[in-house]
Amino acid sequence: MITRAHLKDAVPDAFRKFDPRHQLRNPVMFVVWAGSVLVTVFAVTDPSVFTVSVALWLWFTVLFANLAEAVAEGRGKAQAASLRKTKKDAVARLVNGDVVAGTELKIGDLVVVEAGEIIPGDGDVVEGIATVDESAITGESAPVIRESGGDRSAVTGGTTVLSDRIVVRITTKPGESFVDRMIALVEGAERQKTPNEIALTILLSTLTIIFLLAVVALQPFAIYSGGEQSVIVLTALVVCLIPTTIGALLSAIGIAGMDRLVQRNVLATSGKAVEAAGDIDTLLLDKTGTITWGNRRATEFIAVGATSTETLVAAARLASLADETPEGRSILELAGGEPATHHEKTGEFVPFTAQTRMSGIDLDGRSIRKGAASAFELSDTAREIVDEISAQGGTPLVVAENATVLGIIRLSDVVKPGMKERFAELRAMGIRTVMVTGDNPLTAKAIAEEAGVDDFLAEAKPEDKMALIRQEQEGGRLVAMTGDGTNDAPALAQADVGVAMNTGTSAAKEAGNMVDLDSDPTKLIEIVEIGKQLLITRGALTTFSVANDLAKYFAILPAMFAAIYPALNKLNIMHLATPQSAILSAVIFNAVIIVALIPLALKGVRYRPASASALLRRNLLIYGLGGVVTPFAGIWLIDLLVRLIPGIG
Amino acid sequence: MSPLVAGLVQVGVLVAALAAAYRPLGDHMARVFEAKSHSKLEKAVYRFARIDPDGEQKWSTYAYGVLGFSFVGIVFLYVIQRLQSLLPFDFGRGNVPSGMAFNTAISFVTNTNWQSYVPEAVMGHAVQMIGLTVQNFVSAAVGLAVAVALIRGFVRHQTDRLGNFWVDLVRGTFRILLPLSFVFAIVLIALGVTMSLKSGVDVDGQAIVNAPVASQEAIKELGTNGGGVLNANSAHPFENPNEWTNLLEIFLLLVIPVALTRTFGQLVKQNKQGYVLLGVMATIWTAMLAVIWGAEASGLRPWEGKELRFGIAGSAIFANATTGTSTGAVNSLHDSYTGLGGGGALLNMLFGEMTPGGVGTGIYSILVMAIIAMFLAGLMVGRTPEYLGKKLGRKEVTAAAVSILAMPTVLLIGAGITAILPSTQGALNNPGSHGLSEILYAYASASNNNGSAFGGITVTSDWFQSSLGLCMLFGRFIPIVAVLALAGSLAAQKKVPVTAGTLPTTGPLFASLLTGAIVLVAALTFVPALALGPIAEALQ
């Protein structure tokens, strides 16, 4: 998680963050910072082992908070640096022959890119087809095809054309390109506080004010009681009580949350979108490619008449040997997957044409064909089977030898493995899944049932998708969807979380608030989990932070007042050695716990889909009860060491 | 019957009576604030005051209504006290001094009823009846109105209208408080509470002070007011002659705050939501009763400061109820309680008056606390926090935070300054930790609009009159404005549908969460101060 290199870069950053202007952004840590300054002044004017130790550890508290943020930012910076390398100074060749620097392109410029050249800016292919190496951005080494028109027309600046020649229309200004946005995002340069983060900051500020007040008012009570306290002790008490743990880690948690998305190759345009992902009530998922494999696959061989199934399988295999389509390959696979023998390769392959509507092989005088049902003369039994498969949403392929129908191959949508379980998890999280498909309602229903989605939208047109999103939103629900086509763009923009596929059009990428570089539609589920994990981490650490205060009271209050009310020593249940060691131990615990929790803040607390009550019970137990118990043990242990310091123990 | 059994019987009767009243009263109050039509009397009032009863208000207008009405009330109360000698039934008690009049005016308008005066020596019947008693009704009705406005914030969506303050005020007074007070005043008279317009009677050469007690006693408890007509308050035999009136008075001061949880459940159309709040209130109330009663029963001098006719249990139940409801009536001297017992009464107030709290204030305070608890809980289940179908964002958390911050702020500032004022030592009966408890108690009582006096502290100096007055003022109206702003931002929202991912707020998990939040907030805020007062005292 955190490497030595990370730390090496983070430490100087952590020291730079001592700047009060930086501290002001975080009210809790600003109070600690101001307290450190105050105590330092007293430690300098009236030095003792105790005062100097407290001053040092208060500065450590600030430093550790800075470190948490710096480490979180550092991981982003490393990613940004590797991205920057892709921003080579590309030269753009315009269609009219002019050559300009990539940084001077305007929206609408048409540029020519040929094999071996770097695409100078984001845009859409308007002419030609090419293979493009996008590994610089996606990390995926296999080249992808980009072509004009359709849903695979978008290209990203900084990627390399491997073959052929394309003409690209530039769609973004230099400096606002995809890579630029990505760099800004992972660096956290444009990081704005998200709505929940703002609300939490208000709550933390409120707690800070309460504790400030409680301690400030304590001094007059102490004076009244004849036990006036030093500013150092009071400051130590304030710092221990205010929620420094969460205050110190809050921004690291936010940065790390975005970072986790980036690590999964998802780019969010704002932290707000990530948070919204955790709130999603309804998930719209395209059937094809998301719930089912993108292509129909052979799932069954049905022999007709006197033909045995073995004969049919053998014939189907032969007919598909040269068929490079995904359907063809799936037939081979279902038939056993044996590759063509040397002898079989001598046969004459007959390709599919629109006229014959069939393909196959002529081998040893046998003419084996497979094709659409309408291309063959069918017996009544065969006709019945064909109709039944169609009615169930499948595609029938007829196999015939020398014009005799042997049987039928059922091609159908195959639900990806594990989908049912994922949807059940989503249901447990309170998320309703809706499958969107162009299929007829009957087919859609069959697949919806098989996949275990809650609902489906059949014969869906882009307008229907949009209407469904609006309808859900009117009921107060938050909707997430994925999309890649230009006609998905309005719906992507309307959805609360719209994840565009990187393979999609630039219109889609512009409209959505996230882009998935892997173009994997099922990733939406992971995105939801990351959103939730982000909030849970904040909530859990806040609870932990506040729960810690109980032990600190037990440590510090007897230390402060046992001199005037000896009975208060009964509260010193940790048996801390001296008032000085008690206070110093609490301050040290308070600082050290920040460092101890940095890994948790960066990784996020463990999230497993469960009902809200189960989650709350679990987190309350771990972070609430744990937050009460941990500091008792921690402060007690630290005191065992601290009491050895001369002048303290 | 042993004292323990006798006490348990009293608690049993009390709980049975509250249970019997719970549904009818709660449902009645819900109907009152939902009703569409106005009675003839109400229509006459609206015509006279030029109010359009069907015109609904935004939260800000509603808040201006509350503040304006209360301000006028304070000015009026102040003026009639200062001009008392011109009014009938003044019995030559003269004009009330300015500091005292200032404090008393605020005290009664804020539903605090802190009394820095000796009623039978200072206030005539006219000021009592047209001033203080009127405020006993309307200040409670203001609390009801604010509570109802907040509940409407949860119930309504995508609107900026929260109802009409004047209508809610009039209905709360005419349809709830007046009829109930009338009935119970009669019952009190039947049970032996006095009712007289004379200044007193002469018995064998001894002047026994009397007043129109019963009519004010009923609303004193029902409206969680607590200001006695006589200085000894509910320890005086004319206000509280026997164990039956004692039990009835405890019932009266609990009944509306308790039944309001039912009203809440009715209005949000899910009774369970109200039951769970009642459960939380009852849990804390019962635990605190055990603390106070136990501490008093096992104290060194258990009878010190208590009336023989009520017993230790009757005193402890009363003390727990009066400090848990922001009433402030007393039937025993809390100053004489043990460190733990007195600390318990103090802690009841420091919870922020929501166990079950004052009329209206109790339910809105616990709802604010529920919002804070649900905010944290919502984060912990990985969703934008929500409560009762409304999201808890920046605005809601800010309003809730302001509402919660007000009380500790004014309390700690007031008590802190008082602790180091040189004049304070002279005002205290006791030095050391008990003296600090007396200071803390006074400022807790004022800032929480409770009004009960610990005693043992002379609060007639200008410093006490003005600082306690300001504590009452800010402790009342800062939360009210914040709560109304909260209601406004809730009402403006869409309703979030309930899904499997929604955290249920009706079960034991939510109840423990809310209980924990109430106790934790009070403990974390006040433990340092309490350590030097009641805690130091109790540990010795």
XYZ file of N, CA and C in Angstrom, chain A residues 190-201 250 253-255 258 270-276 534-535 538, chain B residues 375 379 384 393-394:
96
model
N -7.924 19.812 -8.260
C -9.236 20.463 -8.328
C -10.169 19.892 -7.284
N -9.609 19.200 -6.299
C -10.471 18.510 -5.360
C -11.331 19.495 -4.577
N -12.613 19.362 -4.754
C -13.521 20.183 -3.955
C -14.203 19.263 -2.962
N -14.550 19.830 -1.824
C -15.210 18.991 -0.833
C -16.564 18.542 -1.349
N -16.883 17.283 -1.098
C -18.155 16.735 -1.555
C -19.245 17.094 -0.543
N -20.527 16.998 -0.956
C -21.608 17.418 -0.048
C -21.555 16.752 1.324
N -21.355 15.441 1.332
C -21.307 14.758 2.630
C -20.089 15.161 3.443
N -19.002 15.440 2.738
C -17.785 15.857 3.422
C -18.004 17.220 4.075
N -18.721 18.087 3.371
C -19.014 19.415 3.927
C -19.882 19.277 5.170
N -20.930 18.452 5.056
C -21.824 18.265 6.202
C -21.056 17.689 7.384
N -20.171 16.749 7.097
C -19.388 16.143 8.178
C -18.441 17.171 8.792
N -17.855 18.004 7.944
C -16.963 19.043 8.456
C -17.719 19.978 9.409
N -9.543 13.033 7.281
C -10.702 13.291 6.421
C -10.306 13.502 4.966
N -8.982 10.389 3.285
C -10.027 9.423 2.943
C -10.653 9.771 1.593
N -10.922 11.073 1.399
C -11.533 11.525 0.152
C -10.627 11.277 -1.042
N -9.353 11.652 -0.870
C -8.409 11.471 -1.972
C -8.264 9.988 -2.287
N -11.136 8.473 -4.403
C -11.007 8.742 -5.837
C -9.923 7.840 -6.419
N -15.965 14.190 -10.744
C -16.018 14.893 -9.466
C -16.183 13.899 -8.334
N -15.763 14.312 -7.156
C -15.949 13.474 -5.980
C -17.429 13.310 -5.676
N -18.212 14.331 -6.081
C -19.645 14.288 -5.843
C -20.264 13.055 -6.501
N -19.777 12.758 -7.710
C -20.313 11.606 -8.429
C -19.993 10.315 -7.687
N -18.811 10.248 -7.092
C -18.423 9.041 -6.362
C -19.347 8.849 -5.167
N -19.616 9.965 -4.480
C -20.513 9.894 -3.332
C -21.907 9.484 -3.754
N -22.353 10.075 -4.870
C -23.696 9.747 -5.365
C -23.785 8.258 -5.664
N -16.432 4.765 0.885
C -15.921 6.100 1.187
C -16.682 6.711 2.367
N -18.023 6.631 2.293
C -18.838 7.205 3.365
C -18.649 6.432 4.666
N -15.517 7.363 6.516
C -15.652 8.631 7.238
C -16.464 8.459 8.511
N -27.191 11.089 11.102
C -26.148 11.552 10.182
C -24.936 10.626 10.280
N -23.723 7.657 7.480
C -22.381 7.505 6.924
C -21.892 6.082 7.137
N -25.797 8.620 1.767
C -26.030 9.962 2.251
C -27.073 9.848 3.347
N -28.215 16.869 4.795
C -27.054 17.473 4.144
C -26.520 18.649 4.930
N -25.841 19.521 4.223
C -25.182 20.659 4.846
C -26.162 21.514 5.657
